[in-house]
Short mmCIF file of C-alpha atoms and ligand atoms in Angstrom, two decimals:
data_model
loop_
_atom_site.label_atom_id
_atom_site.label_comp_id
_atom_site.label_asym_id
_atom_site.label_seq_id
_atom_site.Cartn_x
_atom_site.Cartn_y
_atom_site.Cartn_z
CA UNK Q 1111 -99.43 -63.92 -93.38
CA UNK Q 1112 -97.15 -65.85 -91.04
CA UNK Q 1113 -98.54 -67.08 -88.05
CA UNK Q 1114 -96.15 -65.14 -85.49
CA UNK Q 1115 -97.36 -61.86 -87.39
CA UNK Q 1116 -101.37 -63.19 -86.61
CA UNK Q 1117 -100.55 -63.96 -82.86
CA UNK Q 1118 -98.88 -60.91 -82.06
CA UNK Q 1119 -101.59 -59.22 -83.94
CA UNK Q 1120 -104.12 -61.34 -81.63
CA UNK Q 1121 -101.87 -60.09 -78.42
CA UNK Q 1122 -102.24 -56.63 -78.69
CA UNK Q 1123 -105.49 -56.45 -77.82
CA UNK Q 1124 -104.84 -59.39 -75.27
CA UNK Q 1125 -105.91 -56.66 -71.78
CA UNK Q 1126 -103.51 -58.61 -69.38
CA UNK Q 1127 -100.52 -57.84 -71.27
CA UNK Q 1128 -101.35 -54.83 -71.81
CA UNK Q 1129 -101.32 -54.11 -67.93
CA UNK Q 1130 -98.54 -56.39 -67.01
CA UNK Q 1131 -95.85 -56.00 -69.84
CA UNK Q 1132 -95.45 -52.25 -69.41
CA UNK Q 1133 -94.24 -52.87 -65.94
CA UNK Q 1134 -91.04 -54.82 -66.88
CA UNK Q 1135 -88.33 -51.93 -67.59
CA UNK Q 1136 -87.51 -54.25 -70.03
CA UNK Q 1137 -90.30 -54.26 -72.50
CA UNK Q 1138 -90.17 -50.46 -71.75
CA UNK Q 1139 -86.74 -50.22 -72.48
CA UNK Q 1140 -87.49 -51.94 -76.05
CA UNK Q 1141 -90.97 -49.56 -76.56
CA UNK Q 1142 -88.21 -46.67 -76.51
CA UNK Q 1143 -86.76 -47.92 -79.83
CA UNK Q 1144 -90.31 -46.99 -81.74
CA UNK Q 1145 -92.20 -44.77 -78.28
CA UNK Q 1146 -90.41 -41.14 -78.41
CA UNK Q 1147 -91.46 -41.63 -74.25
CA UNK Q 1148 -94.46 -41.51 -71.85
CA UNK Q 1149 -94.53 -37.38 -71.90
CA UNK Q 1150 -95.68 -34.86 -74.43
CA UNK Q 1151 -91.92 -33.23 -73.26
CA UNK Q 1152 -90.40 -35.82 -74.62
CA UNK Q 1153 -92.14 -36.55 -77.98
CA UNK Q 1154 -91.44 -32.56 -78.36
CA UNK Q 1155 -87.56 -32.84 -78.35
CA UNK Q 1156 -87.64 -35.94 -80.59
CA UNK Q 1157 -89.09 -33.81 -83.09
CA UNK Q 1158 -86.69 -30.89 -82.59
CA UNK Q 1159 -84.05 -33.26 -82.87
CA UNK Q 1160 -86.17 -34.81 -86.32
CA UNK Q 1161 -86.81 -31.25 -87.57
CA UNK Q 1162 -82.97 -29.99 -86.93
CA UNK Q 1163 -81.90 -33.42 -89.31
CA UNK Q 1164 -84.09 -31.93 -92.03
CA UNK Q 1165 -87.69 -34.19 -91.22
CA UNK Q 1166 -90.88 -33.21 -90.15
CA UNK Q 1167 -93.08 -34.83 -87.75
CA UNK Q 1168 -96.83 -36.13 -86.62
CA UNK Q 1169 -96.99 -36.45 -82.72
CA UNK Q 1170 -99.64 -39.36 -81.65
CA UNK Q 1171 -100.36 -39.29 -77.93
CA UNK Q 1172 -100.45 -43.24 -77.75
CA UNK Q 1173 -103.90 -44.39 -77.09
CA UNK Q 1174 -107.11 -46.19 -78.42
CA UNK Q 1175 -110.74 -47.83 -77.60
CA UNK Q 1176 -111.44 -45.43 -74.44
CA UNK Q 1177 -114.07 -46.60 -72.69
CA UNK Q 1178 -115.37 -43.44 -71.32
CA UNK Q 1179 -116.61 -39.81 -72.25
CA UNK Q 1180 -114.05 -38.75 -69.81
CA UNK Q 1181 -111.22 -40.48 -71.26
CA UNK Q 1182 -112.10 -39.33 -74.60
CA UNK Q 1183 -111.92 -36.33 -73.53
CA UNK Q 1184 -108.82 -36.35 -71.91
CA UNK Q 1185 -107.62 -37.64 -75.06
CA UNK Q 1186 -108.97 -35.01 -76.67
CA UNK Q 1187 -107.37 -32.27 -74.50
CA UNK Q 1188 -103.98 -33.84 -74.80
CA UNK Q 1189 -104.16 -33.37 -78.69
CA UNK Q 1190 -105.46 -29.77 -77.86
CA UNK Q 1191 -102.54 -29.77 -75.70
CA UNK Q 1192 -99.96 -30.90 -78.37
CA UNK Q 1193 -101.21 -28.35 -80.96
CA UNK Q 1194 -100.45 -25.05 -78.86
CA UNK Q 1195 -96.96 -26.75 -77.76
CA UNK Q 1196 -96.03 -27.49 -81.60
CA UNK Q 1197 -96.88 -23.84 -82.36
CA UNK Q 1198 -94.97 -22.42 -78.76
CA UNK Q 1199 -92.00 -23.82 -79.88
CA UNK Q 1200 -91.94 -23.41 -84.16
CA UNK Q 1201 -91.70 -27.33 -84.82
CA UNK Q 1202 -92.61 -28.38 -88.12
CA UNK Q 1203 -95.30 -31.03 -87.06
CA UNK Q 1204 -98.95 -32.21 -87.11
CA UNK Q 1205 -100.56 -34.29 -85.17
CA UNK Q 1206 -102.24 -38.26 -85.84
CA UNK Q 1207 -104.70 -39.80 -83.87
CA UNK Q 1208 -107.69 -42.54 -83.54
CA UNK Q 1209 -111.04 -41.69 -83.92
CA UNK Q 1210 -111.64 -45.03 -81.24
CA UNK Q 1211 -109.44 -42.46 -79.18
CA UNK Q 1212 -111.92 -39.91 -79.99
CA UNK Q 1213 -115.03 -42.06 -78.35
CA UNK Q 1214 -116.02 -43.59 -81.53
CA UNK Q 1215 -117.17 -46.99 -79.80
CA UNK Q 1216 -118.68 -44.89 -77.43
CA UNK Q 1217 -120.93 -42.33 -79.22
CA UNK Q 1218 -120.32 -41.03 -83.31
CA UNK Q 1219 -121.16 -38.03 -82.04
CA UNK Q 1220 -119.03 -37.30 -79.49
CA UNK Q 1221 -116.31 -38.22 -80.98
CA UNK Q 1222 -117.71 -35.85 -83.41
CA UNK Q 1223 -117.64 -32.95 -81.43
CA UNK Q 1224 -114.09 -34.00 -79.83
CA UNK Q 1225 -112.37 -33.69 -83.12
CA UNK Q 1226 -114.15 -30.22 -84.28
CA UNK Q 1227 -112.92 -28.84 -81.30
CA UNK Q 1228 -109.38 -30.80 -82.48
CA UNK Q 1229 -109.53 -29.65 -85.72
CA UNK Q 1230 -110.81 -25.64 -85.13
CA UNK Q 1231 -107.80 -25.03 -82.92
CA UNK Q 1232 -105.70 -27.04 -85.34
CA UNK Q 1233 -106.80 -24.28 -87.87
CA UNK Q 1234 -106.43 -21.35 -86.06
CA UNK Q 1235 -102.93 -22.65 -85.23
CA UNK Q 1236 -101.58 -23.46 -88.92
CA UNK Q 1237 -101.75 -27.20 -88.14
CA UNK Q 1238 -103.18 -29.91 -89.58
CA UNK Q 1239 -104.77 -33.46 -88.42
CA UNK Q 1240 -104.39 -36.99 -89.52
CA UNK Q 1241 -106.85 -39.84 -89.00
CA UNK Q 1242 -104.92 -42.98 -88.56
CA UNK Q 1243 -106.66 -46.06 -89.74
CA UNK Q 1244 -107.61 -49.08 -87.18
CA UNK Q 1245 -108.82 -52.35 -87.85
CA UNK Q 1246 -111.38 -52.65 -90.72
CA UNK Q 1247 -114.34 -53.11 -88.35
CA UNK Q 1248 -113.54 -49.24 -88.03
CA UNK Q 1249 -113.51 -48.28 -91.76
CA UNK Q 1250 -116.65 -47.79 -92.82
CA UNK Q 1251 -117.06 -45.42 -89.95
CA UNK Q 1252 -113.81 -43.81 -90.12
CA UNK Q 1253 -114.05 -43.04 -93.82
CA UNK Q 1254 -117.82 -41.37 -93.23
CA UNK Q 1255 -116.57 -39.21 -90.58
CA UNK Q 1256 -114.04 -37.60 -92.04
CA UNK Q 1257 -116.17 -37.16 -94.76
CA UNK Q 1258 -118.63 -35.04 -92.93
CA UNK Q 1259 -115.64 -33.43 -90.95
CA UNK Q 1260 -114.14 -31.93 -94.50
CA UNK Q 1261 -117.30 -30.37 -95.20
CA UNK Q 1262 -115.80 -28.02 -92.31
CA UNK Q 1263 -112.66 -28.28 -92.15
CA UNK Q 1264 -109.63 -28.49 -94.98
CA UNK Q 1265 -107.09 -29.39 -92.54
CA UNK Q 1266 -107.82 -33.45 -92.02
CA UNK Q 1267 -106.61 -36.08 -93.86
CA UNK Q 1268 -107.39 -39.76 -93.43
CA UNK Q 1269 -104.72 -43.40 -93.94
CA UNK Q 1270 -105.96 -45.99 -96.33
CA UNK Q 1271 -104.45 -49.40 -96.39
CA UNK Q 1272 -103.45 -50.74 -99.24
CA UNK Q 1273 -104.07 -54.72 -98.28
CA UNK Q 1274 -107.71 -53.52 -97.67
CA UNK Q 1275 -109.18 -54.85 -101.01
CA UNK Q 1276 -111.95 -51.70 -100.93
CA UNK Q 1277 -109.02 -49.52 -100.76
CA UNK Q 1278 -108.50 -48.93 -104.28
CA UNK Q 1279 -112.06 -47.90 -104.60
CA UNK Q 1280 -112.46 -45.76 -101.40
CA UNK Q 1281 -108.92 -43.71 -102.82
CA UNK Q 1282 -110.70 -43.11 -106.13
CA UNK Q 1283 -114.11 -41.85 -104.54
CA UNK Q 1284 -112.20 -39.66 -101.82
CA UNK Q 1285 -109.92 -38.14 -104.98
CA UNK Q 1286 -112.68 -37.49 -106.96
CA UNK Q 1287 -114.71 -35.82 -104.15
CA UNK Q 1288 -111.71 -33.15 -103.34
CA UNK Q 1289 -111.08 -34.88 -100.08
CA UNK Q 1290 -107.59 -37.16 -101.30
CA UNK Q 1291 -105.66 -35.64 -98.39
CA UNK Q 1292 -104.41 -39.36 -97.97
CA UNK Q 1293 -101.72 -41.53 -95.86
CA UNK Q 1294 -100.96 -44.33 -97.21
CA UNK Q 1295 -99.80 -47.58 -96.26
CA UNK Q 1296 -99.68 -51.63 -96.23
CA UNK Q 1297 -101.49 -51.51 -93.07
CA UNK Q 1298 -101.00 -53.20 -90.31
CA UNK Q 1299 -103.91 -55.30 -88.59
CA UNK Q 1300 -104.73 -58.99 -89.03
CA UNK Q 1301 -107.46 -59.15 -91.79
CA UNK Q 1302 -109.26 -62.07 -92.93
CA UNK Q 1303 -108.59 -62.82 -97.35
CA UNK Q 1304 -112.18 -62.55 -98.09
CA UNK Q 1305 -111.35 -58.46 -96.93
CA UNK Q 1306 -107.66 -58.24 -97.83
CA UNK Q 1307 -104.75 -59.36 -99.71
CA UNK Q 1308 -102.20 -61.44 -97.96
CA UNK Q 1309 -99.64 -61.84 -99.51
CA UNK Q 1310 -96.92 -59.18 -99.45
CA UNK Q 1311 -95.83 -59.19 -103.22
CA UNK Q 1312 -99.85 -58.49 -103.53
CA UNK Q 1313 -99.88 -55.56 -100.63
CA UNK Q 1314 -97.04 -54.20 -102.18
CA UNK Q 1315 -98.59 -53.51 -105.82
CA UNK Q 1316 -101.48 -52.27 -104.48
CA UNK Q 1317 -99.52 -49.44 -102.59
CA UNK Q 1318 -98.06 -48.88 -105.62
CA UNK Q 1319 -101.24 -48.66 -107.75
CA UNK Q 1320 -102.98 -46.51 -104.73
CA UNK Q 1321 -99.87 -44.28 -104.92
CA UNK Q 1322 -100.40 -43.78 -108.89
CA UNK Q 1323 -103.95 -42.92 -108.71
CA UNK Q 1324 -103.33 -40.52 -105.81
CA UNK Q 1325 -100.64 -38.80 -107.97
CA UNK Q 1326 -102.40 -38.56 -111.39
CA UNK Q 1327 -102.88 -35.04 -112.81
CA UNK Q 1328 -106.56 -34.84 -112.57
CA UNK Q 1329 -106.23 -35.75 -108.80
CA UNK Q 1330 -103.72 -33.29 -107.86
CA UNK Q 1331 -105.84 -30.45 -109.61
CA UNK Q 1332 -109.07 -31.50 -107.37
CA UNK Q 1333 -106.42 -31.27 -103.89
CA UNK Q 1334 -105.05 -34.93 -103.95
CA UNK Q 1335 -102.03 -34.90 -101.91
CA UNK Q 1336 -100.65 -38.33 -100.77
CA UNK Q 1337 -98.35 -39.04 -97.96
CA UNK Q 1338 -96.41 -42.41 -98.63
CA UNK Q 1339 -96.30 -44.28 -95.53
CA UNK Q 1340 -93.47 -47.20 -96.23
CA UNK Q 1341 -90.28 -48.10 -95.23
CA UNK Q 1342 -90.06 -50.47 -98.08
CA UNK Q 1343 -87.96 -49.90 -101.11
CA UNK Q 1344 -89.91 -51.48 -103.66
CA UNK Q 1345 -92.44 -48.69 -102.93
CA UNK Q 1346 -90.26 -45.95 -102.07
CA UNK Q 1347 -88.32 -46.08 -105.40
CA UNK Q 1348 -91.51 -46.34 -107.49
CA UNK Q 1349 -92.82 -44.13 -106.38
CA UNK Q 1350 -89.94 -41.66 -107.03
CA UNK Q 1351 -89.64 -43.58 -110.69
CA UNK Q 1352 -93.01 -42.89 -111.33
CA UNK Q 1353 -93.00 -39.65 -110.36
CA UNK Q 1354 -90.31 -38.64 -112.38
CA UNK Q 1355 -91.26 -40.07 -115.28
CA UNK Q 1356 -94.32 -38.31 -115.21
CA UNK Q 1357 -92.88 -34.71 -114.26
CA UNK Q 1358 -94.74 -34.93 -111.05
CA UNK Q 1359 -92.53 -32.64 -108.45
CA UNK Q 1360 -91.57 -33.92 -105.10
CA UNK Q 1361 -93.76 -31.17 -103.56
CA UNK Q 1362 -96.88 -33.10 -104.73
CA UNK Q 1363 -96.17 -35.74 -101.91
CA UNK Q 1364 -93.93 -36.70 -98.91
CA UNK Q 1365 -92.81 -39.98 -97.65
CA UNK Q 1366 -93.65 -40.83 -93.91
CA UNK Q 1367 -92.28 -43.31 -92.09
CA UNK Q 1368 -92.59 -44.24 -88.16
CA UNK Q 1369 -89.84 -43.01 -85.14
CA UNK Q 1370 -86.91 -45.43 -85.09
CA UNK Q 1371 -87.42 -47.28 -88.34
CA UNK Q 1372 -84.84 -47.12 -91.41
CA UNK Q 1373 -83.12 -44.09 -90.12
CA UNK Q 1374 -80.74 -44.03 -92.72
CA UNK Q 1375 -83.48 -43.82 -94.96
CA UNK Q 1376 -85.53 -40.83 -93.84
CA UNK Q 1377 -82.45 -38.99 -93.55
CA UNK Q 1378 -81.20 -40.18 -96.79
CA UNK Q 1379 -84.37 -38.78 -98.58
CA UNK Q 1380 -84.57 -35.66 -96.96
CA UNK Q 1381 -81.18 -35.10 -98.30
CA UNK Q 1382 -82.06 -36.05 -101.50
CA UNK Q 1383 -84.98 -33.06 -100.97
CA UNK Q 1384 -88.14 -35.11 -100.64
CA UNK Q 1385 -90.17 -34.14 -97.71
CA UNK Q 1386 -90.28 -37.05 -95.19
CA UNK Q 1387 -92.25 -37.17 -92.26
CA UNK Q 1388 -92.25 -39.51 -89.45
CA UNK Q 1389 -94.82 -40.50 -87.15
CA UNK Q 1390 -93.69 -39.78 -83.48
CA UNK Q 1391 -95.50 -41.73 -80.89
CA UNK Q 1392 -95.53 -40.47 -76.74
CA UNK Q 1393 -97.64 -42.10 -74.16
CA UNK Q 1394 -98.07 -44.59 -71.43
CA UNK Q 1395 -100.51 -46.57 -73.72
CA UNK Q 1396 -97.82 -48.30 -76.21
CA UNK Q 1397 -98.30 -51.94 -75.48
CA UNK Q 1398 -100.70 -52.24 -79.01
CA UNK Q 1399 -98.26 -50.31 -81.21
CA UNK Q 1400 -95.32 -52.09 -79.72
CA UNK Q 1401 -97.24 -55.40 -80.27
CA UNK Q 1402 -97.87 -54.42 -83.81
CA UNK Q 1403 -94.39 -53.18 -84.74
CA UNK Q 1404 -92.96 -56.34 -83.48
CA UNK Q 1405 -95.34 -58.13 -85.69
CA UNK Q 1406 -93.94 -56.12 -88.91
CA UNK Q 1407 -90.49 -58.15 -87.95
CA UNK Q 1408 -89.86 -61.46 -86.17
CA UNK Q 1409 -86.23 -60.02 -85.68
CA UNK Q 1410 -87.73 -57.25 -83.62
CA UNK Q 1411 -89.54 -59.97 -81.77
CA UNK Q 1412 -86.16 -61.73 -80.97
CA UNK Q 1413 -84.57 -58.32 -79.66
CA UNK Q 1414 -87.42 -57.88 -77.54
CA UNK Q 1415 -87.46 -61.31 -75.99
CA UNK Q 1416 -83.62 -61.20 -75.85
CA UNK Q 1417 -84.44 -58.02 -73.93
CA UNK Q 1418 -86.87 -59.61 -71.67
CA UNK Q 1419 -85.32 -62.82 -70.52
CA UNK Q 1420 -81.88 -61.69 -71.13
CA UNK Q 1421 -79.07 -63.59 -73.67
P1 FDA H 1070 -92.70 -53.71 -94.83
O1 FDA H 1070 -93.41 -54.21 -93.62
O2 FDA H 1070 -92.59 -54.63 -95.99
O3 FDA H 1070 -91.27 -53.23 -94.37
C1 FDA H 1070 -90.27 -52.83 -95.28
C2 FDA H 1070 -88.95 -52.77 -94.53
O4 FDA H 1070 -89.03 -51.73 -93.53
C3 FDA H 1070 -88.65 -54.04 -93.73
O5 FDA H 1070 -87.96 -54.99 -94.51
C4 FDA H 1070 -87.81 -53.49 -92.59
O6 FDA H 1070 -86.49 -53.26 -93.03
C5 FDA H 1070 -88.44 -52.15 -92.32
N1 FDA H 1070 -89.50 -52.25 -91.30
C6 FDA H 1070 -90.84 -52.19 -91.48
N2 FDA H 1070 -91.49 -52.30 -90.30
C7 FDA H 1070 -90.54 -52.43 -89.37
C8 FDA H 1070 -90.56 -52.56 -87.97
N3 FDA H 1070 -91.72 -52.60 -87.30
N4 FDA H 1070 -89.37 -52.67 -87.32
C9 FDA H 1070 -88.21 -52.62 -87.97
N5 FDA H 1070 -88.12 -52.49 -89.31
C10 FDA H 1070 -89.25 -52.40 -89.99
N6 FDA H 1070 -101.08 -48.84 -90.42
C11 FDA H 1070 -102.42 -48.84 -90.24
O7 FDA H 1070 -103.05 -49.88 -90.33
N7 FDA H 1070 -103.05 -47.66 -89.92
C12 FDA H 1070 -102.40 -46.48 -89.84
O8 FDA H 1070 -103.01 -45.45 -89.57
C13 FDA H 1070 -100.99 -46.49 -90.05
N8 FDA H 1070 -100.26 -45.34 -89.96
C14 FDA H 1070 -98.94 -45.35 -90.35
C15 FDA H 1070 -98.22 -44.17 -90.39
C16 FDA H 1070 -96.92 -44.15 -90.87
C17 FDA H 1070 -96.18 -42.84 -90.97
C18 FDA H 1070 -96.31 -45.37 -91.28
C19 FDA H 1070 -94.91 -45.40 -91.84
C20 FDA H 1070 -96.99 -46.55 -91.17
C21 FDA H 1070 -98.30 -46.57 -90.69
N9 FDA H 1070 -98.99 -47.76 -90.56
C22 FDA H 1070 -100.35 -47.71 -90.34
C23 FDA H 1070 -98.27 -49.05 -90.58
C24 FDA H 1070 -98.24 -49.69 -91.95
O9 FDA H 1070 -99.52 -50.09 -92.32
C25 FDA H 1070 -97.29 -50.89 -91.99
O10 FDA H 1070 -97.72 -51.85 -91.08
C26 FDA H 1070 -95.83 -50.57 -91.68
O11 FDA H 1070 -95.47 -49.33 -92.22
C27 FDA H 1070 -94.90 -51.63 -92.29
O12 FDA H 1070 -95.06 -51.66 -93.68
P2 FDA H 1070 -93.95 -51.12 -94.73
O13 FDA H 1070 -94.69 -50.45 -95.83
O14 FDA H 1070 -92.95 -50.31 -94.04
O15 FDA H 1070 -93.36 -52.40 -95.41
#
């Protein structure tokens, strides 16, 4: 991993930046590019404008490690918020969030109780819930609570990441339990080699390999139903070799991808008639996902310094 992708990594928990650099209307101006903006209002007409191009949507009210029972549960209400406006105005869209958003450093369960009350309104609605993935201090955790929370609810799914080097075994024991409703994706925190592969070639395959065991028979007839999470090539086109080479029909899986990355390419797939769906973020709190979306590409990093301290 280079070591511009580990410090940028490093800085987005770094809590000074976090307060300062949203201040600038520069580095705001730059968190537009991937941030559909600081209001639920605005992350809803990004994804009428997605949905009207032919590409659904998952809304993520920007946020993670509250520190509070209050905050969690303002959190929590925002997401309760963002389901009855998705259903108020017909968008095709679900909703991701973080269980650390959820009080999960706080109390298990609390954030417990915040996401039955997430996902029972979610049902009633139509709509359906995504657990992203943080760091892998989180996974263990992550991974046993939406466990429990499928033994109540069928609309949750969880993200593995593919450099995690459990992954491969989590993905078969959450297919073979009926609970595969899986993103998934590279993944995108700074993880030591002793937990995770490093080097991309390595990431890659193991996407690849997740993606195939996620889409065999025997896991689509016990409910697996992956969502590929990749703007890369090398897995978007195997996975659409594979599938067709195994008679596997597009509407056994979507690709995902995040707001503002390889446009051309979402709306080149929906034409082709794969469901794509892409990850629309909204919220004050998008210094960490701006830090970690610059770390994905040092030529973001130049735009955004170019943006910061001018040419
Ligand atoms: P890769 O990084 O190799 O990128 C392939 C190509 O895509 C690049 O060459 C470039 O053209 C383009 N690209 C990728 N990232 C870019 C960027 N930031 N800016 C501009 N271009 C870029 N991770 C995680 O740990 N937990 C999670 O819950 C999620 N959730 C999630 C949801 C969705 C819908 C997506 C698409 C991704 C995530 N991720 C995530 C992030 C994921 O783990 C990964 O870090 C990024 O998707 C980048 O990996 P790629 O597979 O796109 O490949």
């Amino acid at each position: 991993m280079p070591a511009t992708r580990t410090a940028l990594i490093a800085l987005s928990s770094n809590q000074y930046l976090q307060n300062a650099l949203p201040r600038f209307p520069a580095s705001r101006r730059v968190a537009r590019r991937f941030v559909a903006g600081e209001g639920l209002e605005d992350a809803i007409v990004a994804v009428r404008a997605l949905n009207a191009r032919g590409l659904c949507g998952s809304l993520d009210h920007l946020g993670e490690n509250v520190t509070s029972e209050a905050e969690a549960a303002a959190a929590r209400d925002e997401y309760l918020r963002a389901l009855a406006t998705i259903k108020a105005a017909a968008l095709d869209c679900h909703v991701s969030l973080k269980l650390t958003q959820m009080g999960l450093d706080l109390d298990e369960e609390l954030c417990y109780e915040n996401m039955c009350r997430i996902l029972h309104e979610a049902a009633e609605l139509g709509n359906f819930v995504r657990i992203d993935m943080e760091g892998s201090a989180y996974v263990e955790r992550t991974i046993a609570l939406y466990r429990r929370l499928c033994l109540a609810y069928q609309n949750v799914g969880i993200v593995i990441q593919a450099y995690l080097r459990r992954s491969q075994a989590d993905v078969d024991r959450l297919v073979a339990d009926g609970v595969g409703r899986l993103r998934l994706c590279k993944g995108a925190y700074d993880e030591p080699p002793a937990i995770a592969y490093r080097a991309r070639e390595r990431v890659t395959r193991s996407l690849q390999e997740l993606a195939c065991t996620a889409l065999a028979p025997g896991a689509r007839e016990r409910g697996a139903y992956p969502g590929i999470a990749s703007h890369d090539e090398a897995v978007i086109n195997f996975v659409r070799a594979y599938a067709y080479q195994w008679g596997i029909p597009p509407s056994a899986y979507e690709f995902q991808m995040l707001y503002g990355i390889r446009r051309e390419l979402q709306a080149s797939l929906a034409r082709k008639g794969y469901k794509v769906r892409i990850y629309v973020p909204y919220g004050t709190h998008w210094y960490p996902y701006l830090m970690r979306r610059l770390a994905e590409r040092p030529a973001n990093l130049a735009f955004f310094l170019r943006a910061l301290f001018g040419d």
